[in-house]
mmCIF file of C-alpha atoms in Angstrom:
data_model
loop_
_atom_site.group_PDB
_atom_site.id
_atom_site.type_symbol
_atom_site.label_atom_id
_atom_site.label_comp_id
_atom_site.label_asym_id
_atom_site.label_seq_id
_atom_site.Cartn_x
_atom_site.Cartn_y
_atom_site.Cartn_z
ATOM 1 C CA MET A 1 18.591 21.160 -22.504
ATOM 2 C CA GLY A 2 19.510 21.526 -26.070
ATOM 3 C CA THR A 3 20.610 19.144 -28.757
ATOM 4 C CA PRO A 4 23.244 16.608 -28.171
ATOM 5 C CA LEU A 5 26.578 17.320 -29.957
ATOM 6 C CA ASP A 6 29.724 15.373 -30.769
ATOM 7 C CA GLU A 7 33.066 15.868 -30.050
ATOM 8 C CA ASP A 8 33.737 18.345 -32.463
ATOM 9 C CA GLY A 9 30.580 20.683 -30.857
ATOM 10 C CA ASN A 10 28.350 19.588 -33.927
ATOM 11 C CA PRO A 11 24.879 18.655 -33.572
ATOM 12 C CA VAL A 12 24.361 14.748 -33.657
ATOM 13 C CA HIS A 13 21.474 13.384 -35.406
ATOM 14 C CA GLU A 14 19.518 10.545 -34.658
ATOM 15 C CA SER A 15 20.877 7.945 -36.550
ATOM 16 C CA THR A 16 24.501 9.276 -35.615
ATOM 17 C CA ASP A 17 26.442 7.119 -33.504
ATOM 18 C CA LEU A 18 27.892 9.007 -30.210
ATOM 19 C CA GLY A 19 31.196 7.100 -30.139
ATOM 20 C CA GLY A 20 32.242 4.535 -27.849
ATOM 21 C CA GLY A 21 30.668 1.310 -29.821
ATOM 22 C CA GLY A 22 27.371 0.659 -31.144
ATOM 23 C CA GLY A 23 24.558 2.432 -29.591
ATOM 24 C CA SER A 24 21.060 2.279 -29.811
ATOM 25 C CA GLU A 25 17.654 4.844 -28.633
ATOM 26 C CA LYS A 26 14.707 4.336 -27.233
ATOM 27 C CA GLU A 27 11.940 6.664 -25.733
ATOM 28 C CA SER A 28 11.673 7.644 -22.214
ATOM 29 C CA GLY A 29 9.195 10.451 -20.877
ATOM 30 C CA GLY A 30 8.960 11.757 -24.478
ATOM 31 C CA ALA A 31 12.361 12.196 -24.863
ATOM 32 C CA LYS A 32 14.720 10.274 -27.001
ATOM 33 C CA VAL A 33 17.711 8.129 -24.575
ATOM 34 C CA GLN A 34 20.797 6.471 -26.788
ATOM 35 C CA SER A 35 22.596 3.649 -25.281
ATOM 36 C CA LEU A 36 25.510 2.473 -25.795
ATOM 37 C CA GLU A 37 29.232 1.652 -24.845
ATOM 38 C CA LEU A 38 31.589 4.482 -23.646
ATOM 39 C CA LYS A 39 35.338 3.875 -22.413
ATOM 40 C CA VAL A 40 35.657 4.759 -18.877
ATOM 41 C CA ASP A 41 38.287 7.123 -19.059
ATOM 42 C CA GLU A 42 35.689 9.148 -21.552
ATOM 43 C CA ILE A 43 33.381 10.272 -19.059
ATOM 44 C CA GLN A 44 33.856 13.306 -16.709
ATOM 45 C CA ASN A 45 32.696 13.267 -12.919
ATOM 46 C CA ASN A 46 29.093 14.647 -12.026
ATOM 47 C CA PRO A 47 30.319 18.221 -10.321
ATOM 48 C CA PHE A 48 26.874 18.145 -8.177
ATOM 49 C CA GLN A 49 27.482 14.875 -6.794
ATOM 50 C CA PRO A 50 26.752 15.273 -2.987
ATOM 51 C CA ARG A 51 28.778 12.118 -1.745
ATOM 52 C CA ARG A 52 32.151 12.848 -0.890
ATOM 53 C CA GLU A 53 33.504 9.410 0.386
ATOM 54 C CA PHE A 54 32.986 5.806 -1.322
ATOM 55 C CA ASN A 55 33.408 3.216 0.756
ATOM 56 C CA PRO A 56 36.498 1.179 -1.027
ATOM 57 C CA ASP A 57 35.155 -2.352 0.352
ATOM 58 C CA GLU A 58 31.911 -1.869 -1.545
ATOM 59 C CA ILE A 59 33.634 -0.781 -4.296
ATOM 60 C CA ALA A 60 35.768 -3.637 -4.660
ATOM 61 C CA SER A 61 32.507 -5.950 -3.913
ATOM 62 C CA LEU A 62 31.183 -4.442 -6.470
ATOM 63 C CA ALA A 63 33.870 -4.597 -8.886
ATOM 64 C CA GLU A 64 33.942 -8.699 -8.105
ATOM 65 C CA SER A 65 29.983 -8.436 -8.839
ATOM 66 C CA LEU A 66 30.432 -6.772 -12.463
ATOM 67 C CA LYS A 67 33.288 -9.263 -13.497
ATOM 68 C CA ASN A 68 30.896 -12.358 -12.351
ATOM 69 C CA HIS A 69 27.688 -11.299 -13.702
ATOM 70 C CA GLN A 70 28.536 -8.237 -15.781
ATOM 71 C CA GLN A 71 26.450 -4.892 -15.752
ATOM 72 C CA LEU A 72 23.033 -4.743 -15.090
ATOM 73 C CA GLN A 73 22.147 -1.207 -15.030
ATOM 74 C CA PRO A 74 23.513 1.467 -16.981
ATOM 75 C CA VAL A 75 25.230 4.689 -16.176
ATOM 76 C CA LEU A 76 23.480 7.944 -16.639
ATOM 77 C CA VAL A 77 25.534 10.679 -18.636
ATOM 78 C CA ARG A 78 24.662 13.658 -20.429
ATOM 79 C CA ILE A 79 26.861 15.837 -22.984
ATOM 80 C CA VAL A 80 28.549 18.972 -22.171
ATOM 81 C CA ASP A 81 30.487 20.529 -24.289
ATOM 82 C CA GLY A 82 31.058 17.985 -26.372
ATOM 83 C CA LYS A 83 31.921 15.573 -23.754
ATOM 84 C CA TYR A 84 30.447 13.105 -21.723
ATOM 85 C CA GLN A 85 29.365 13.949 -18.338
ATOM 86 C CA LEU A 86 27.887 11.529 -15.612
ATOM 87 C CA ILE A 87 24.556 11.944 -13.993
ATOM 88 C CA SER A 88 24.134 9.231 -11.843
ATOM 89 C CA GLY A 89 25.975 5.752 -11.347
ATOM 90 C CA GLU A 90 29.479 6.587 -10.279
ATOM 91 C CA ARG A 91 29.650 3.891 -7.803
ATOM 92 C CA ARG A 92 29.287 1.725 -10.722
ATOM 93 C CA LEU A 93 31.971 3.840 -12.715
ATOM 94 C CA ARG A 94 34.070 3.672 -9.749
ATOM 95 C CA ALA A 95 33.739 -0.087 -9.437
ATOM 96 C CA THR A 96 34.136 -0.740 -13.308
ATOM 97 C CA ILE A 97 37.561 0.858 -13.097
ATOM 98 C CA HIS A 98 38.476 -0.989 -10.228
ATOM 99 C CA ALA A 99 37.629 -4.190 -12.022
ATOM 100 C CA GLY A 100 39.720 -3.199 -14.324
ATOM 101 C CA LEU A 101 37.212 -3.385 -17.368
ATOM 102 C CA LYS A 102 37.700 -0.513 -20.238
ATOM 103 C CA THR A 103 34.160 0.337 -21.120
ATOM 104 C CA ILE A 104 30.648 0.664 -19.393
ATOM 105 C CA ARG A 105 26.956 0.638 -20.790
ATOM 106 C CA ALA A 106 25.517 4.237 -20.648
ATOM 107 C CA GLU A 107 22.659 5.770 -21.595
ATOM 108 C CA VAL A 108 22.818 9.547 -22.708
ATOM 109 C CA ARG A 109 20.295 11.918 -21.645
ATOM 110 C CA GLU A 110 19.514 15.580 -22.080
ATOM 111 C CA ALA A 111 19.526 17.724 -18.711
ATOM 112 C CA ASP A 112 20.185 20.851 -17.842
ATOM 113 C CA ASP A 113 22.435 21.556 -14.527
ATOM 114 C CA ARG A 114 19.209 21.935 -12.346
ATOM 115 C CA LEU A 115 17.879 18.640 -13.180
ATOM 116 C CA VAL A 116 21.578 16.798 -12.672
ATOM 117 C CA ALA A 117 21.697 18.402 -8.956
ATOM 118 C CA GLU A 118 18.184 16.902 -8.184
ATOM 119 C CA LEU A 119 18.991 13.767 -9.629
ATOM 120 C CA ALA A 120 22.043 13.548 -7.624
ATOM 121 C CA ILE A 121 20.509 14.579 -4.777
ATOM 122 C CA ILE A 122 17.449 11.869 -5.110
ATOM 123 C CA GLU A 123 19.973 9.122 -6.153
ATOM 124 C CA ASN A 124 22.139 9.814 -2.778
ATOM 125 C CA LEU A 125 18.781 10.098 -0.792
ATOM 126 C CA GLN A 126 17.590 6.606 -1.539
ATOM 127 C CA ARG A 127 21.158 5.075 0.061
ATOM 128 C CA LYS A 128 21.119 4.803 3.515
ATOM 129 C CA ASP A 129 25.201 5.237 4.124
ATOM 130 C CA LEU A 130 24.780 9.107 2.500
ATOM 131 C CA ASN A 131 25.951 10.592 5.882
ATOM 132 C CA PRO A 132 23.407 13.717 7.314
ATOM 133 C CA ILE A 133 25.985 16.290 6.388
ATOM 134 C CA GLU A 134 26.678 15.256 2.870
ATOM 135 C CA LYS A 135 22.841 15.729 2.526
ATOM 136 C CA ALA A 136 22.885 19.051 4.084
ATOM 137 C CA LEU A 137 25.501 20.355 2.331
ATOM 138 C CA SER A 138 23.840 19.061 -1.085
ATOM 139 C CA PHE A 139 20.755 21.041 -0.090
ATOM 140 C CA LYS A 140 22.834 23.984 0.657
ATOM 141 C CA ARG A 141 24.446 24.231 -2.623
ATOM 142 C CA TYR A 142 21.286 23.701 -4.413
ATOM 143 C CA ILE A 143 19.554 26.186 -2.850
ATOM 144 C CA ASP A 144 22.165 29.038 -3.150
ATOM 145 C CA GLU A 145 22.818 28.106 -6.714
ATOM 146 C CA HIS A 146 19.527 28.133 -7.776
ATOM 147 C CA LYS A 147 18.208 31.005 -5.375
ATOM 148 C CA CYS A 148 15.483 28.983 -4.308
ATOM 149 C CA LYS A 149 13.536 28.474 -0.901
ATOM 150 C CA GLN A 150 13.305 24.920 0.980
ATOM 151 C CA ASP A 151 9.824 24.669 -0.181
ATOM 152 C CA ASP A 152 10.763 24.844 -3.587
ATOM 153 C CA LEU A 153 13.337 22.191 -3.355
ATOM 154 C CA ALA A 154 11.074 19.888 -1.189
ATOM 155 C CA ARG A 155 8.418 20.221 -3.925
ATOM 156 C CA ARG A 156 10.634 19.291 -6.835
ATOM 157 C CA LEU A 157 12.106 16.372 -4.378
ATOM 158 C CA SER A 158 8.888 15.424 -3.376
ATOM 159 C CA ILE A 159 10.125 15.123 0.391
ATOM 160 C CA ASP A 160 8.870 16.861 3.785
ATOM 161 C CA ARG A 161 10.161 20.356 3.634
ATOM 162 C CA SER A 162 11.334 19.767 7.687
ATOM 163 C CA THR A 163 13.481 16.821 6.245
ATOM 164 C CA ILE A 164 15.656 19.678 4.509
ATOM 165 C CA ALA A 165 15.113 22.165 7.419
ATOM 166 C CA ASN A 166 16.402 20.066 10.025
ATOM 167 C CA LEU A 167 19.368 18.393 8.015
ATOM 168 C CA MET A 168 20.353 22.020 6.983
ATOM 169 C CA ARG A 169 20.135 23.451 10.622
ATOM 170 C CA LEU A 170 22.748 20.635 11.214
ATOM 171 C CA LEU A 171 25.302 22.857 9.502
ATOM 172 C CA GLU A 172 25.165 25.766 11.995
ATOM 173 C CA LEU A 173 26.945 23.218 14.539
ATOM 174 C CA PRO A 174 30.336 23.582 15.349
ATOM 175 C CA GLU A 175 33.420 21.809 12.746
ATOM 176 C CA ALA A 176 34.215 19.320 15.755
ATOM 177 C CA ILE A 177 30.856 18.055 16.243
ATOM 178 C CA LEU A 178 30.046 17.875 12.531
ATOM 179 C CA ASP A 179 33.054 15.900 12.147
ATOM 180 C CA LEU A 180 31.576 13.046 14.751
ATOM 181 C CA LEU A 181 28.195 13.459 13.441
ATOM 182 C CA GLN A 182 30.112 12.312 9.691
ATOM 183 C CA ALA A 183 32.142 9.963 11.531
ATOM 184 C CA GLY A 184 29.111 8.071 12.866
ATOM 185 C CA GLU A 185 29.980 8.809 16.215
ATOM 186 C CA ILE A 186 26.712 10.696 17.250
ATOM 187 C CA SER A 187 23.784 10.508 15.338
ATOM 188 C CA ALA A 188 21.344 13.307 13.792
ATOM 189 C CA GLY A 189 19.181 13.330 16.468
ATOM 190 C CA HIS A 190 21.884 13.786 19.094
ATOM 191 C CA ALA A 191 23.363 16.688 17.154
ATOM 192 C CA ARG A 192 19.737 18.422 16.599
ATOM 193 C CA ALA A 193 19.402 18.110 20.529
ATOM 194 C CA LEU A 194 22.622 20.095 20.727
ATOM 195 C CA LEU A 195 21.652 23.009 18.689
ATOM 196 C CA PRO A 196 19.163 24.880 21.373
ATOM 197 C CA ILE A 197 22.566 25.531 22.839
ATOM 198 C CA GLY A 198 24.273 28.931 22.453
ATOM 199 C CA ASP A 199 27.825 27.990 23.496
ATOM 200 C CA GLU A 200 29.925 26.054 21.283
ATOM 201 C CA GLU A 201 32.140 25.070 23.927
ATOM 202 C CA VAL A 202 29.081 23.629 25.781
ATOM 203 C CA GLN A 203 28.038 21.905 22.646
ATOM 204 C CA ILE A 204 31.200 20.074 22.243
ATOM 205 C CA ARG A 205 31.431 19.158 25.827
ATOM 206 C CA THR A 206 28.233 17.685 26.129
ATOM 207 C CA ALA A 207 28.889 15.905 22.719
ATOM 208 C CA GLY A 208 31.661 14.277 24.704
ATOM 209 C CA LYS A 209 29.592 13.133 27.153
ATOM 210 C CA ILE A 210 27.210 11.842 24.541
ATOM 211 C CA MET A 211 30.017 9.165 23.196
ATOM 212 C CA GLU A 212 31.586 8.701 26.993
ATOM 213 C CA ASP A 213 27.962 7.888 28.803
ATOM 214 C CA SER A 214 26.183 6.552 25.288
ATOM 215 C CA TRP A 215 23.487 8.534 26.166
ATOM 216 C CA SER A 216 20.206 8.192 24.279
ATOM 217 C CA VAL A 217 18.560 10.781 21.976
ATOM 218 C CA ARG A 218 16.268 11.461 24.600
ATOM 219 C CA ALA A 219 18.719 11.651 27.540
ATOM 220 C CA THR A 220 20.771 14.160 25.356
ATOM 221 C CA GLU A 221 17.537 16.148 25.204
ATOM 222 C CA THR A 222 16.863 16.082 28.849
ATOM 223 C CA HIS A 223 19.880 16.904 29.592
ATOM 224 C CA VAL A 224 19.759 20.180 27.137
ATOM 225 C CA ALA A 225 16.822 21.223 28.385
ATOM 226 C CA GLU A 226 18.115 21.138 31.897
ATOM 227 C CA LEU A 227 21.099 23.144 30.899
ATOM 228 C CA LEU A 228 18.642 25.557 29.310
ATOM 229 C CA LYS A 229 16.713 25.891 32.526
ATOM 230 C CA ALA A 230 19.935 26.670 34.565
ATOM 231 C CA GLU A 231 20.870 29.261 32.142
ATOM 232 C CA GLU A 232 17.486 30.626 32.233
ATOM 233 C CA ASP A 233 17.571 31.024 36.335
ATOM 234 C CA ALA A 234 21.035 32.557 35.959
ATOM 235 C CA GLU A 235 20.034 35.097 33.428
ATOM 236 C CA THR A 236 17.075 36.183 35.657
ATOM 237 C CA GLY A 237 18.875 36.156 38.737
ATOM 238 C CA LYS A 238 16.806 33.010 40.583
ATOM 239 C CA LYS A 239 18.158 31.116 42.903
ATOM 240 C CA ILE A 240 17.189 27.329 42.703
ATOM 241 C CA VAL A 241 16.136 26.470 46.219
ATOM 242 C CA ASN A 242 12.948 24.612 47.302
ATOM 243 C CA ALA A 243 10.865 27.463 48.741
ATOM 244 C CA THR A 244 11.222 29.195 45.421
ATOM 245 C CA ARG A 245 10.255 26.076 43.614
ATOM 246 C CA GLN A 246 6.981 26.038 45.441
ATOM 247 C CA LYS A 247 6.057 29.924 44.980
ATOM 248 C CA ARG A 248 6.437 29.413 40.851
ATOM 249 C CA LYS A 249 3.534 28.779 38.951
ATOM 250 C CA SER A 250 4.403 25.362 37.949
ATOM 251 C CA VAL A 251 4.048 24.624 33.900
ATOM 252 C CA SER A 252 1.754 21.654 32.613
ATOM 253 C CA PRO A 253 3.736 18.530 31.298
ATOM 254 C CA GLN A 254 1.840 19.430 27.903
ATOM 255 C CA ILE A 255 3.402 23.007 27.948
ATOM 256 C CA GLU A 256 6.902 21.722 29.200
ATOM 257 C CA SER A 257 6.665 19.374 26.007
ATOM 258 C CA MET A 258 5.696 21.781 23.474
ATOM 259 C CA GLN A 259 8.352 24.404 24.963
ATOM 260 C CA GLN A 260 10.901 21.483 24.396
ATOM 261 C CA GLU A 261 9.562 20.790 20.820
ATOM 262 C CA MET A 262 9.780 24.133 19.950
ATOM 263 C CA ARG A 263 13.623 24.456 21.088
ATOM 264 C CA MET A 264 14.790 21.872 19.087
ATOM 265 C CA ILE A 265 12.741 23.402 15.960
ATOM 266 C CA PHE A 266 14.113 26.823 16.647
ATOM 267 C CA GLY A 267 17.754 25.841 18.239
ATOM 268 C CA THR A 268 17.033 28.580 20.846
ATOM 269 C CA LYS A 269 15.075 28.936 24.070
ATOM 270 C CA VAL A 270 11.202 29.219 23.977
ATOM 271 C CA GLU A 271 8.847 30.020 26.844
ATOM 272 C CA ILE A 272 5.157 29.406 26.420
ATOM 273 C CA LYS A 273 2.823 30.928 28.732
ATOM 274 C CA SER A 274 -0.814 29.949 28.364
ATOM 275 C CA SER A 275 -3.955 31.164 30.778
ATOM 276 C CA ALA A 276 -6.949 28.847 31.912
ATOM 277 C CA ARG A 277 -9.168 30.704 29.001
ATOM 278 C CA GLY A 278 -6.033 29.484 26.444
ATOM 279 C CA ARG A 279 -5.127 32.556 25.504
ATOM 280 C CA GLY A 280 -1.382 33.021 26.129
ATOM 281 C CA LYS A 281 1.942 34.181 24.349
ATOM 282 C CA ILE A 282 5.126 32.134 22.776
ATOM 283 C CA THR A 283 8.751 34.036 23.551
ATOM 284 C CA LEU A 284 11.614 33.107 21.284
ATOM 285 C CA HIS A 285 15.143 34.328 22.899
ATOM 286 C CA PHE A 286 17.754 35.530 20.958
ATOM 287 C CA SER A 287 21.516 36.444 22.363
ATOM 288 C CA ASP A 288 22.899 38.537 19.339
ATOM 289 C CA PRO A 289 21.487 40.320 15.710
ATOM 290 C CA ASP A 290 22.565 37.091 13.508
ATOM 291 C CA GLU A 291 20.613 34.687 15.759
ATOM 292 C CA PHE A 292 17.649 37.294 15.440
ATOM 293 C CA GLU A 293 17.638 37.271 11.447
ATOM 294 C CA ARG A 294 18.253 33.251 11.468
ATOM 295 C CA LEU A 295 14.937 32.988 13.452
ATOM 296 C CA ARG A 296 13.146 35.727 11.413
ATOM 297 C CA ALA A 297 14.153 33.869 8.441
ATOM 298 C CA ILE A 298 12.691 30.644 9.834
ATOM 299 C CA LEU A 299 9.520 32.902 10.733
ATOM 300 C CA ALA A 300 9.283 34.562 7.359
ATOM 301 C CA ASP A 301 10.118 31.474 5.154
ATOM 302 C CA ALA A 302 7.092 31.420 2.526
ATOM 303 C CA GLY A 303 5.257 33.186 4.638
ATOM 304 C CA GLN A 304 4.280 30.393 7.027
ATOM 305 C CA PRO A 305 5.557 29.805 10.374
ATOM 306 C CA PRO A 306 7.949 25.983 10.447
ATOM 307 C CA ARG A 307 5.609 22.938 10.915
ATOM 308 C CA LEU A 308 6.056 21.466 14.439
ATOM 309 C CA LYS A 309 7.813 18.415 13.498
ATOM 310 C CA VAL A 310 11.137 16.843 13.763
ATOM 311 C CA ALA A 311 12.325 14.430 11.527
ATOM 312 C CA GLY A 312 13.947 11.077 12.120
#
């Protein structure tokens, strides 16, 4: 947190102007917030910004609005090593520069790295055009840097843990599919449906069929379920013929639905067997030690099993 510093690294007193023009102070949540005009070239980028791309048409449109109606909301900055660093408002800063304006209205707040990372994530989660991979990468970076669990981040951001878990699992997909997802060629729902497929080449081929045949998410899930069923039959050496199908014990629609839901959550083949008395077992399949560790981590996370909820 610390005390604001001037450009020489000296503490700034409450009555001191931090530069960039006249400023004023106000109280916000018990902490002093200073509002002032800063030169745009004095503001450093936010190192925790999850957004990778900014739509140039949106920036141009916002720049035109700034020239016609002036700036309605200040950007937020903090002081790091005697220099101003952006906390939030990068679109406004870019638009201000695009408009040819030399200064921008800003509020200076005290914030540590962790808070800045949280504010950057929250700001971008509220924008619909932030793609799922950018969100997932921002979650992963935060968890890695602050050595915390998904539950901890969910509490700090006031969002459901399943939202974080489902987005981060997308990062397990091949790079080719992540590129399609970022480009908007397939949706996050399509991508999640591909996770239970263990073969990357099959995942990529299936993604191609999604685009070629304009499959819905439901159609994709049905196709993946059929692939998994065929794989299971091949592994057990059972041939699919009508006589064999009739001899098998039928699976109720409710059990089949739960199996499919859990396949989507765990990203692997799941079998549920239940007796008439309501007793039974759940079997999770894994193909190698890495997949076993991934499943173990999911089950052990915060000592709780994952909630059976797929975020939209």
